Coordinates of C-alpha atoms and ligand atoms in Angstrom, one line a residue:
M295 CA 13.0 15.9 29.9
T296 CA 10.4 15.9 27.0
K297 CA 11.3 13.4 24.4
P298 CA 11.7 14.9 21.0
I299 CA 9.1 14.7 18.6
P300 CA 10.2 12.2 15.6
N301 CA 10.1 13.8 12.1
S302 CA 8.0 12.6 9.1
I303 CA 7.6 13.2 5.7
I304 CA 4.4 12.8 3.5
W305 CA 5.4 12.8 -0.2
F306 CA 2.5 13.8 -2.0
K307 CA 2.2 12.1 -5.5
R308 CA -1.0 11.5 -7.0
D309 CA -3.3 11.9 -4.0
L310 CA -3.4 15.9 -3.7
R311 CA -5.9 15.8 -0.8
V312 CA -6.5 15.6 2.8
E313 CA -9.5 14.0 2.8
D314 CA -9.0 10.0 3.2
N315 CA -5.2 10.4 2.8
A316 CA -4.1 7.7 4.9
A317 CA -0.7 8.4 4.2
L318 CA -1.1 12.0 5.8
C319 CA -2.8 10.5 8.7
E320 CA -0.1 8.1 9.4
A321 CA 2.8 10.7 9.0
L322 CA 0.8 13.2 11.5
L323 CA 0.5 10.5 14.0
H324 CA 4.1 9.5 13.6
G325 CA 5.3 12.8 14.4
S326 CA 6.2 16.4 13.4
T327 CA 5.3 16.5 9.5
T328 CA 6.5 17.8 6.6
A329 CA 4.1 18.1 3.5
L330 CA 6.4 17.6 0.6
Y331 CA 5.6 17.5 -3.4
V332 CA 8.3 17.5 -5.7
I333 CA 8.2 18.5 -9.2
E334 CA 10.6 16.1 -11.0
P335 CA 11.6 17.9 -14.5
A336 CA 12.7 14.2 -16.1
L337 CA 9.0 13.2 -15.1
W338 CA 7.6 15.9 -16.9
Q339 CA 9.8 15.0 -20.0
Q340 CA 8.1 11.7 -20.4
S341 CA 6.5 10.9 -24.1
D342 CA 3.3 10.3 -21.8
R343 CA 3.1 13.7 -20.2
S344 CA 2.3 17.3 -21.6
A345 CA 2.3 20.6 -20.4
R346 CA -1.6 20.6 -20.0
H347 CA -0.9 17.6 -17.6
W348 CA 1.1 20.1 -15.6
H349 CA -1.1 23.0 -15.5
L350 CA -3.9 20.9 -14.0
C351 CA -1.5 19.0 -11.3
R352 CA -0.5 22.9 -10.7
H353 CA -3.9 23.6 -10.0
H354 CA -4.4 20.9 -7.5
L355 CA -1.1 21.4 -5.6
L356 CA -2.3 25.0 -5.0
G357 CA -5.8 23.7 -3.8
L358 CA -3.7 21.2 -1.5
Q359 CA -1.6 24.2 -0.3
Q360 CA -4.6 25.8 0.9
Q361 CA -6.2 22.4 2.5
L362 CA -3.0 22.2 4.5
A363 CA -3.2 25.9 5.5
R364 CA -6.7 25.6 7.2
L365 CA -5.2 22.7 9.2
G366 CA -2.4 25.1 10.4
G367 CA 0.2 23.3 8.2
G368 CA 1.9 24.2 4.8
L369 CA 3.2 22.6 1.7
T370 CA 6.7 22.6 0.8
V371 CA 7.2 22.2 -3.0
R372 CA 10.6 21.5 -4.5
V373 CA 12.2 21.2 -8.0
G374 CA 14.8 18.7 -8.4
E375 CA 15.4 14.9 -8.8
M376 CA 13.7 12.6 -5.7
T377 CA 17.0 11.4 -4.1
T378 CA 18.5 14.7 -4.5
V379 CA 15.5 16.6 -2.8
L380 CA 15.5 13.9 0.0
S381 CA 19.1 14.2 0.5
Q382 CA 18.6 17.9 0.8
L383 CA 16.0 17.1 3.6
H384 CA 18.1 15.0 5.3
R385 CA 20.3 17.6 5.9
E386 CA 18.0 19.9 6.8
L387 CA 15.6 17.9 9.2
G388 CA 17.8 15.2 10.3
H389 CA 16.2 11.6 10.6
F390 CA 12.7 11.4 9.3
E391 CA 10.4 8.5 8.4
L392 CA 8.6 8.8 5.0
F393 CA 4.9 8.0 4.2
A394 CA 3.6 8.0 0.8
H395 CA 0.8 6.0 -1.3
E396 CA 1.5 3.4 -3.6
E397 CA 1.8 4.2 -7.5
T398 CA 0.7 2.1 -10.3
G399 CA 2.7 4.0 -13.0
S400 CA 4.8 3.9 -15.9
Q401 CA 8.2 2.2 -15.9
W402 CA 9.7 5.9 -15.4
T403 CA 7.9 6.4 -12.1
F404 CA 8.8 2.8 -11.2
S405 CA 12.4 3.0 -11.3
R406 CA 12.2 6.4 -9.4
D407 CA 10.3 4.6 -6.5
Q408 CA 13.1 2.0 -6.7
A409 CA 15.6 4.6 -6.6
V410 CA 14.2 6.2 -3.7
L411 CA 13.9 2.8 -1.8
D412 CA 17.5 2.1 -2.3
W413 CA 18.0 5.9 -0.9
C414 CA 16.0 5.5 2.2
R415 CA 17.5 1.9 2.7
S416 CA 21.1 3.3 2.6
N417 CA 20.4 6.3 4.9
G418 CA 18.6 4.1 7.5
I419 CA 15.2 5.6 6.7
A420 CA 11.8 4.0 7.1
W421 CA 9.3 4.2 3.8
H422 CA 5.9 3.1 4.7
E423 CA 3.6 3.0 1.7
Y424 CA -0.2 3.0 1.6
A425 CA -2.8 1.3 -1.1
Q426 CA -4.9 4.2 -2.4
F427 CA -7.1 2.4 -4.8
G428 CA -8.8 -1.1 -5.0
V429 CA -5.4 -2.0 -6.6
V430 CA -3.5 -5.2 -4.7
R431 CA 0.6 -5.0 -4.7
G432 CA 2.1 -8.8 -5.5
L433 CA -1.2 -10.3 -6.5
K434 CA -0.4 -13.3 -8.7
D435 CA -3.7 -14.1 -10.3
R436 CA -7.1 -12.5 -10.2
D437 CA -8.8 -15.0 -7.8
G438 CA -10.6 -13.2 -5.1
W439 CA -9.8 -9.8 -6.2
A440 CA -13.1 -8.4 -6.5
K441 CA -14.0 -9.3 -2.9
L442 CA -10.6 -7.8 -1.9
W443 CA -11.8 -4.5 -3.8
R444 CA -14.7 -4.4 -1.8
Q445 CA -13.1 -5.1 1.5
R446 CA -10.8 -2.3 0.6
M447 CA -13.7 0.2 -0.3
Q448 CA -15.8 -0.8 2.7
L449 CA -13.3 0.5 5.3
D450 CA -13.6 3.4 7.1
T451 CA -12.3 6.6 5.4
A452 CA -8.7 8.0 6.8
K453 CA -9.2 10.3 9.7
L454 CA -6.9 13.2 10.8
P455 CA -5.6 12.9 14.2
P456 CA -6.9 15.7 16.5
H457 CA -3.3 16.8 17.6
R458 CA -1.2 17.6 14.6
H459 CA 2.6 19.0 14.7
W460 CA 3.6 20.3 11.1
Q461 CA 7.1 21.4 10.1
P462 CA 6.9 23.2 6.7
L463 CA 10.1 23.9 4.9
P464 CA 11.2 26.6 2.3
S465 CA 9.7 25.5 -1.1
T466 CA 11.8 26.3 -3.8
P467 CA 11.2 30.3 -4.9
D468 CA 8.7 30.7 -7.9
W469 CA 8.0 27.2 -8.2
E470 CA 4.6 27.8 -9.3
S471 CA 5.8 29.4 -12.1
W472 CA 8.0 26.5 -13.3
Q473 CA 7.1 25.0 -16.7
P474 CA 8.1 21.9 -18.3
N475 CA 10.5 22.3 -21.1
R476 CA 8.3 22.3 -24.1
S477 CA 9.7 19.7 -26.7
D478 CA 8.8 19.6 -30.5
R479 CA 7.0 16.4 -29.5
D480 CA 4.7 18.7 -27.6
N481 CA 4.3 21.0 -30.4
V482 CA 3.4 18.5 -33.0
F483 CA -0.2 18.0 -33.8
G484 CA -1.7 20.3 -31.3
A485 CA -1.1 18.4 -28.1
L486 CA -0.4 22.1 -26.7
E487 CA -3.2 23.7 -28.1
P488 CA -4.6 26.0 -25.0
L489 CA -7.7 24.4 -23.8
D490 CA -11.4 25.8 -24.0
A491 CA -11.5 27.9 -20.9
S492 CA -15.0 26.1 -20.4
A493 CA -13.3 22.8 -20.0
W494 CA -10.8 24.0 -17.6
Q495 CA -13.7 25.0 -15.7
V496 CA -15.2 21.7 -15.5
H497 CA -11.8 19.9 -14.6
K498 CA -10.8 22.5 -12.1
A499 CA -14.2 22.3 -10.0
Q500 CA -14.1 21.4 -6.6
A501 CA -14.2 17.2 -6.8
T502 CA -17.1 16.9 -4.1
A503 CA -19.3 19.6 -6.0
V504 CA -19.1 17.8 -9.4
L505 CA -19.5 14.5 -7.3
D506 CA -23.0 16.1 -5.7
D507 CA -23.9 17.3 -8.8
F508 CA -23.7 14.0 -10.6
L509 CA -25.2 11.8 -7.8
T510 CA -28.5 13.9 -7.4
Q511 CA -28.5 15.8 -10.8
R512 CA -26.7 15.0 -13.7
G513 CA -26.3 11.0 -13.4
E514 CA -29.9 10.3 -13.7
R515 CA -29.7 9.2 -17.4
Y516 CA -26.0 8.0 -17.0
H517 CA -26.4 4.6 -18.5
L518 CA -28.7 5.9 -21.3
E519 CA -26.4 9.0 -22.6
M520 CA -22.9 8.2 -21.9
S521 CA -22.2 6.9 -25.4
S522 CA -22.9 9.8 -27.4
P523 CA -20.3 12.8 -27.1
H524 CA -23.0 15.5 -26.9
S525 CA -25.0 13.9 -23.9
A526 CA -21.8 12.4 -22.2
V527 CA -20.4 15.8 -21.4
S528 CA -23.2 16.1 -18.5
A529 CA -24.4 12.3 -18.3
C530 CA -21.3 10.9 -17.5
S531 CA -19.5 11.7 -13.7
R532 CA -16.5 13.9 -15.2
L533 CA -14.6 12.8 -12.0
S534 CA -11.7 10.8 -13.8
A535 CA -9.3 13.9 -13.7
H536 CA -9.9 14.2 -9.8
L537 CA -9.5 10.6 -9.6
A538 CA -6.0 10.9 -11.6
Y539 CA -4.6 13.6 -9.3
G540 CA -6.1 12.3 -6.2
S541 CA -8.2 15.2 -5.1
L542 CA -10.7 12.8 -4.8
S543 CA -10.5 9.4 -2.9
M544 CA -11.9 6.1 -4.7
R545 CA -13.2 5.1 -1.3
S546 CA -15.0 8.3 -0.8
L547 CA -16.7 8.2 -3.9
V548 CA -17.5 4.2 -3.6
Q549 CA -19.0 5.0 -0.5
A550 CA -21.1 8.0 -1.6
T551 CA -22.6 6.1 -4.3
W552 CA -23.8 3.4 -1.9
Q553 CA -25.3 5.8 0.1
R554 CA -27.0 7.4 -2.6
Q555 CA -27.9 3.9 -4.2
K556 CA -29.3 3.1 -0.5
A557 CA -31.3 6.4 -0.7
V558 CA -32.8 5.7 -4.1
K559 CA -34.2 2.5 -3.1
T560 CA -36.6 4.5 -0.3
L561 CA -37.9 6.8 -2.9
P562 CA -41.4 6.4 -4.6
A563 CA -41.3 5.1 -8.3
T564 CA -41.8 8.5 -9.7
E565 CA -38.8 10.1 -8.0
R566 CA -36.5 7.0 -8.2
R567 CA -37.1 6.5 -11.9
T568 CA -33.7 5.6 -13.7
W569 CA -31.6 6.1 -10.9
P570 CA -31.2 2.4 -9.9
K571 CA -30.0 1.3 -13.1
A572 CA -27.9 4.6 -13.5
L573 CA -26.0 4.2 -10.2
S574 CA -25.5 0.5 -10.7
A575 CA -23.9 0.8 -14.0
F576 CA -21.8 3.9 -12.5
H577 CA -20.8 1.4 -9.5
G578 CA -19.8 -0.9 -12.2
R579 CA -17.1 1.7 -13.8
L580 CA -15.6 2.2 -10.5
H581 CA -15.1 -1.3 -10.1
W582 CA -12.8 -1.1 -13.7
H583 CA -11.0 1.7 -13.0
C584 CA -8.9 -0.4 -10.2
H585 CA -9.7 -4.0 -12.6
F586 CA -7.7 -2.1 -15.2
M587 CA -5.0 -0.6 -13.0
Q588 CA -4.5 -4.0 -11.6
K589 CA -3.4 -5.1 -14.8
L590 CA -0.6 -3.1 -15.2
E591 CA 0.4 -3.3 -11.6
S592 CA 0.7 -7.1 -12.0
E593 CA 2.4 -6.9 -15.3
P594 CA 4.3 -3.5 -15.5
A595 CA 5.9 -4.4 -19.2
L596 CA 2.4 -4.0 -20.8
E597 CA 3.3 -0.4 -21.2
F598 CA 5.7 -1.9 -23.7
R599 CA 4.5 -5.1 -24.7
N600 CA 1.7 -7.1 -26.1
F601 CA -0.6 -8.7 -23.4
S602 CA -0.5 -11.8 -25.6
K603 CA 2.8 -12.5 -27.5
M604 CA 0.5 -14.1 -30.2
Y605 CA 0.3 -10.4 -31.7
D606 CA 4.1 -9.7 -31.6
G607 CA 5.4 -8.4 -34.8
M608 CA 1.8 -8.0 -36.1
R609 CA 1.8 -4.1 -36.5
E610 CA 5.7 -3.0 -35.7
D611 CA 7.0 -2.8 -39.1
C612 CA 4.0 -1.2 -40.5
F613 CA 3.8 2.8 -39.1
N614 CA 2.9 5.0 -41.3
P615 CA 3.8 8.5 -40.3
A616 CA 1.5 10.4 -42.6
H617 CA -1.4 8.2 -41.6
F618 CA -0.5 9.1 -37.9
A619 CA -0.1 12.8 -38.4
A620 CA -3.8 12.9 -40.3
W621 CA -5.2 10.8 -37.1
C622 CA -3.4 13.1 -34.4
R623 CA -4.8 16.4 -36.3
G624 CA -8.6 15.3 -36.9
E625 CA -7.9 15.1 -40.6
T626 CA -8.6 11.4 -41.6
G627 CA -11.4 12.4 -43.7
Y628 CA -13.8 10.5 -41.8
P629 CA -15.8 13.4 -40.2
F630 CA -17.0 11.7 -37.0
V631 CA -13.5 10.4 -36.2
D632 CA -12.1 14.2 -37.1
A633 CA -14.6 15.6 -34.9
C634 CA -13.8 13.4 -32.0
M635 CA -10.3 14.1 -32.3
R636 CA -10.5 18.0 -32.2
F637 CA -13.1 17.9 -29.5
L638 CA -10.5 15.8 -27.3
I639 CA -7.7 18.2 -28.4
A640 CA -9.7 21.2 -27.3
N641 CA -11.2 19.6 -24.1
G642 CA -8.8 17.1 -22.5
W643 CA -11.6 14.8 -22.4
I644 CA -13.8 12.6 -24.5
N645 CA -16.3 9.7 -23.4
F646 CA -15.2 6.1 -23.1
R647 CA -17.1 5.0 -26.6
M648 CA -15.2 7.6 -28.4
R649 CA -11.9 7.0 -26.7
A650 CA -12.4 3.4 -28.0
M651 CA -13.4 4.7 -31.6
L652 CA -10.3 6.6 -31.7
V653 CA -8.1 3.8 -31.1
S654 CA -9.8 1.4 -33.1
F655 CA -9.7 3.4 -36.0
A656 CA -5.7 4.2 -35.3
S657 CA -5.2 0.4 -34.7
Y658 CA -7.2 -1.4 -37.3
D659 CA -8.3 1.1 -40.1
L660 CA -4.6 2.8 -39.9
W661 CA -2.9 -0.4 -38.7
L662 CA -0.9 1.7 -36.5
H663 CA 1.1 0.0 -33.3
W664 CA -0.9 1.3 -30.1
R665 CA 2.6 2.7 -28.6
E666 CA 2.8 6.0 -30.6
T667 CA -1.0 6.4 -30.3
A668 CA -1.0 5.6 -26.5
H669 CA 1.5 8.3 -25.7
Y670 CA -0.3 10.9 -27.9
L671 CA -3.8 10.2 -26.5
A672 CA -1.9 10.0 -23.0
R673 CA -0.7 13.7 -23.5
L674 CA -4.0 15.0 -24.7
F675 CA -6.3 13.1 -21.7
L676 CA -6.3 15.3 -18.5
D677 CA -7.3 12.1 -16.7
Y678 CA -4.5 10.1 -17.9
E679 CA -4.0 7.0 -15.6
T680 CA -1.1 4.8 -16.8
G681 CA -2.8 1.5 -15.8
I682 CA -6.3 2.2 -17.3
H683 CA -4.9 3.8 -20.4
Y684 CA -2.3 1.0 -21.6
S685 CA -4.9 -1.6 -20.6
Q686 CA -7.6 0.1 -22.6
V687 CA -5.6 0.8 -25.5
Q688 CA -4.4 -2.8 -25.9
M689 CA -7.8 -3.9 -25.3
Q690 CA -9.0 -1.6 -28.0
S691 CA -6.3 -2.4 -30.6
G692 CA -6.9 -6.3 -30.3
T693 CA -3.5 -7.3 -28.8
T694 CA -4.9 -8.9 -25.2
G695 CA -6.2 -12.0 -26.7
I696 CA -8.9 -12.4 -23.9
N697 CA -11.5 -9.7 -25.5
T698 CA -13.6 -9.8 -28.2
V699 CA -12.4 -7.9 -31.2
R700 CA -14.1 -4.8 -31.7
I701 CA -13.7 -2.5 -35.2
Y702 CA -16.0 0.3 -34.8
N703 CA -17.5 1.6 -38.3
P704 CA -16.9 5.2 -38.0
V705 CA -19.7 6.1 -40.3
K706 CA -22.0 3.8 -38.0
Q707 CA -20.9 5.5 -35.3
S708 CA -21.6 9.0 -36.6
K709 CA -25.1 8.1 -37.6
D710 CA -25.7 6.3 -34.0
Q711 CA -24.1 8.8 -31.7
D712 CA -24.6 12.1 -34.1
P713 CA -27.6 11.5 -36.0
N714 CA -28.5 15.4 -36.8
G715 CA -24.4 16.1 -37.5
N716 CA -24.2 18.9 -35.1
F717 CA -21.4 17.4 -33.3
I718 CA -19.6 17.4 -36.5
R719 CA -20.8 20.8 -37.6
R720 CA -19.6 22.2 -34.5
W721 CA -15.6 20.7 -34.4
V722 CA -15.2 20.1 -38.3
P723 CA -16.7 23.6 -39.5
E724 CA -15.4 22.9 -43.2
L725 CA -18.4 20.6 -43.3
S726 CA -20.9 22.6 -41.7
G727 CA -22.6 23.4 -45.1
F728 CA -23.5 19.6 -45.6
D729 CA -27.0 18.3 -44.8
D730 CA -27.5 15.9 -42.5
T731 CA -26.8 12.9 -44.5
L732 CA -24.1 13.8 -46.3
V733 CA -22.5 15.3 -43.4
H734 CA -21.6 11.7 -42.1
Q735 CA -20.0 10.9 -45.6
P736 CA -19.3 14.1 -47.5
W737 CA -16.9 12.1 -50.2
L738 CA -20.3 11.0 -51.4
A739 CA -21.6 14.1 -52.1
T740 CA -21.7 15.1 -56.1
T741 CA -19.4 18.0 -57.2
A742 CA -22.4 20.3 -57.3
Q743 CA -23.3 19.5 -53.6
Q744 CA -19.7 19.9 -52.4
T745 CA -19.9 23.4 -54.2
Q746 CA -23.2 24.0 -52.7
A747 CA -21.8 23.1 -49.4
G748 CA -18.7 25.4 -49.8
C749 CA -16.2 22.4 -49.3
L750 CA -14.6 20.4 -51.9
I751 CA -13.6 17.1 -51.1
G752 CA -9.6 16.9 -51.2
E753 CA -9.5 20.6 -51.4
H754 CA -11.0 22.2 -48.3
Y755 CA -11.5 19.0 -46.1
P756 CA -9.7 15.5 -46.7
A757 CA -11.0 12.2 -48.8
P758 CA -10.9 9.3 -46.5
I759 CA -7.3 8.1 -46.3
V760 CA -8.4 4.6 -46.1
D761 CA -11.5 2.3 -47.4
H762 CA -13.1 1.3 -43.7
A763 CA -14.5 -1.4 -45.4
I764 CA -11.0 -3.0 -46.7
A765 CA -9.1 -1.8 -43.8
A766 CA -11.5 -3.4 -41.3
R767 CA -11.4 -6.9 -43.2
Y768 CA -7.8 -6.8 -43.5
A769 CA -7.1 -6.3 -39.8
R770 CA -9.8 -8.9 -38.9
E771 CA -8.1 -11.4 -40.6
Q772 CA -4.7 -10.5 -39.5
V773 CA -5.8 -10.6 -35.6
Y774 CA -7.8 -13.7 -36.0
A775 CA -5.3 -15.7 -38.0
R776 CA -3.1 -15.3 -35.0
R777 CA -5.8 -16.2 -32.3
R778 CA -5.9 -19.9 -33.8
G779 CA -4.0 -22.9 -33.0
A780 CA -3.1 -24.9 -29.5
E781 CA -0.2 -22.0 -29.0
A782 CA -2.8 -19.1 -28.9
Q783 CA -5.0 -21.1 -26.7
A784 CA -2.4 -21.7 -24.0
E785 CA -0.9 -18.1 -24.4
H786 CA -4.4 -16.6 -24.0
A787 CA -5.5 -19.1 -20.9
R788 CA -2.1 -17.6 -19.2
V789 CA -3.5 -13.9 -20.1
F790 CA -6.6 -15.1 -18.5
E791 CA -5.2 -16.5 -15.6
Q792 CA -3.2 -13.3 -14.8
H793 CA -5.6 -10.5 -15.6
G794 CA -9.1 -12.1 -16.6
S795 CA -12.1 -10.6 -14.7
R796 CA -13.8 -13.6 -12.9
K797 CA -16.8 -11.7 -12.5
N798 CA -18.6 -12.9 -15.3
N799 CA -17.3 -16.5 -15.1
P800 CA -18.8 -17.3 -11.5
R801 CA -18.3 -21.1 -11.8
S802 CA -14.9 -20.9 -13.2
T803 CA -12.7 -21.6 -9.7
S804 CA -11.0 -24.7 -11.5
R805 CA -8.1 -23.8 -13.9
Q806 CA -9.6 -26.3 -16.4
S807 CA -13.0 -24.9 -16.4
R808 CA -12.1 -21.1 -17.0
K809 CA -12.7 -19.8 -20.5
P810 CA -9.6 -17.4 -21.8
R811 CA -12.0 -14.8 -23.0
E812 CA -12.9 -12.0 -20.7
A813 CA -16.3 -10.6 -20.6
S814 CA -15.9 -7.4 -22.5
P815 CA -16.4 -4.9 -19.7
Q816 CA -17.4 -2.0 -21.9
L817 CA -20.5 -3.6 -23.3
D818 CA -21.3 -6.1 -20.6
L819 CA -23.2 -3.9 -17.8
L820 CA -24.8 -1.5 -20.3
E821 CA -24.9 -1.9 -23.9
K822 CA -25.9 -5.3 -25.5
P823 CA -23.0 -6.5 -27.8
K824 CA -23.7 -5.8 -31.5
S825 CA -22.1 -7.7 -34.4
N826 CA -21.3 -4.3 -36.3
V827 CA -20.1 -1.5 -33.9
Ligands
FAD1199 C1 -8.5 4.2 -25.0 C2 -8.9 4.4 -24.0 C3 -7.9 5.0 -22.8 C4 -8.5 5.2 -21.5 N1 -7.8 6.3 -20.9 C5 -8.1 6.6 -19.6 C6 -7.2 7.0 -18.8 O1 -6.1 7.5 -19.0 N2 -7.8 7.4 -17.5 C7 -9.0 7.3 -16.9 O2 -9.4 7.5 -16.1 N3 -9.7 6.5 -17.9 C8 -9.5 6.0 -18.9 N4 -10.3 5.6 -20.0 C9 -11.5 4.9 -19.5 C10 -12.6 5.9 -19.7 O3 -12.7 6.3 -21.0 C11 -12.6 7.1 -18.6 O4 -12.4 6.8 -17.4 C12 -13.8 7.8 -18.7 O5 -14.4 8.3 -20.0 C13 -13.7 9.2 -17.9 O6 -15.0 10.2 -17.7 P1 -15.8 10.2 -16.4 O7 -15.0 10.4 -15.2 O8 -16.9 11.3 -16.8 O9 -16.1 8.7 -16.4 P2 -17.9 8.1 -16.1 O10 -18.2 7.2 -16.9 O11 -18.2 8.7 -15.4 O12 -17.0 6.9 -15.0 C14 -16.5 7.1 -13.4 C15 -15.2 6.7 -13.3 O13 -15.1 5.3 -13.5 C16 -14.1 5.0 -14.0 N5 -14.1 4.4 -15.5 C17 -15.2 4.7 -16.4 N6 -15.0 3.8 -17.4 C18 -13.8 3.1 -17.5 C19 -13.2 2.2 -17.8 N7 -13.7 1.6 -19.4 N8 -12.1 1.6 -17.8 C20 -11.7 2.1 -16.5 N9 -12.3 2.8 -15.7 C21 -13.1 3.3 -16.1 C22 -13.2 6.1 -14.3 O14 -12.0 6.3 -13.1 C23 -14.2 7.1 -14.4 O15 -13.6 8.6 -13.9 C24 -10.1 5.2 -21.1 C25 -10.7 4.4 -22.2 C26 -10.1 4.1 -23.3 C27 -11.0 3.3 -24.4

């Protein structure tokens, strides 16, 4: 008598691909495999999720369905609470083992995973989890982390076994037309505005094609053109949403970058041009992806709490809803801030420097607590990645205690990154009549100049809602006051011990010699720190 083939379920989460998918390969090696995705309505109601995320996720699910079909399998999509779906499948399949990737997500996904673990234990089901990034579970501090990251990236990519048994089960009928409930929250401030068709094209393009184009064509001036929102659109890789939904594996991406770096070295200088610097900068960013996610993995409470307790109580009672609304809508009276916000609403993406400026403006100029702004941006970003997002938002809000406090001057950024004002004119058309100088500070225009430009400040476009110089001075005083003293030093040493990058502190192997200041990743590799950003 032949032995029955055991059942396995690969639970797809944010790893919507067949290429380099360790959980899928192991499930196939184990037995007859059901490929499962569960649409969890409660997840899509969370404050950090939006309908535009679902739209992109659905696109990747349909792509995954095709990839599995080419391998002779299929995708089972069910709508419901995860443990309820597992109970259904248990009744339909009998015993199975569950395979999935580790997830560094929000408190909600963590609690959901805990419920799945409890369900598995009480039903005698083994659940196998695999790492998919350079994020290390259960790490106490950062000693040796960079080495672990490299080791993970050097591993061979996961290969599908030659013999595969599939066991597709019926999906929830019409799952493709499922939509999250539209809440009032989503409709406020344009978070649900439909995306520009061209923006969708970029996000929905095949990950491998985007990568190839970047590594061989677009990326040559990456390090030189990443800071301006004009040039960043093509100079940056635009791979973040693919990494967030897992349609591209980080290991494949890092290995492709290494290969290209090797190939570029052999080129004659006339063809090598700026490629080595561009690729080295890009490689650094791939490292940061996991570096920032590791922070949330090691301390999940960072989704709710300041990195450093010294900043507790600093902004909590100062939330000004009118200022928040103006920032969300791109109506602060600072043209470049407003142009960036409106660009983000329309495109679901903006470059790093402009994300940092938007948060800096909300946290320092408007003195808003980072939590509300983080949720709003998360809903707008198609590449929303919980670990990177909260770590970055806090870093740009001055609450980590280990990073340089960087308060972006919105007018200086405007003149540096959009010198002729074309980006502003495109995204804040009210200002299109102003010349290249006044477009950055239209409130300085005389009444006659405003009339000539067809835009009266305060009527057609708002006057600045705060004075940047005054707001920045106040913010700086507040943050630095909390950095002084023995208690702050001890607390920031603790934060550094747990989360700080060791990369730029090579000699800091003994606890005494470490400095509680993390090298500032966004400027270290590429841009010289400037006193006035
Ligand atoms: C306030 C704030 C919030 C952010 N939230 C997110 C987020 O939710 N999801 C997200 O993927 N990135 C986030 N970032 C980081 C960064 O802005 C984006 O990764 C980048 O702009 C994505 O575009 P790209 O893929 O073209 O990046 P590229 O410049 O081409 O970089 C390649 C990849 O490296 C990683 N990377 C690049 N810069 C950073 C960085 N500073 N920190 C961590 N990883 C980085 C990303 O995975 C990115 O896809 C945030 C930055 C800030 C300041």
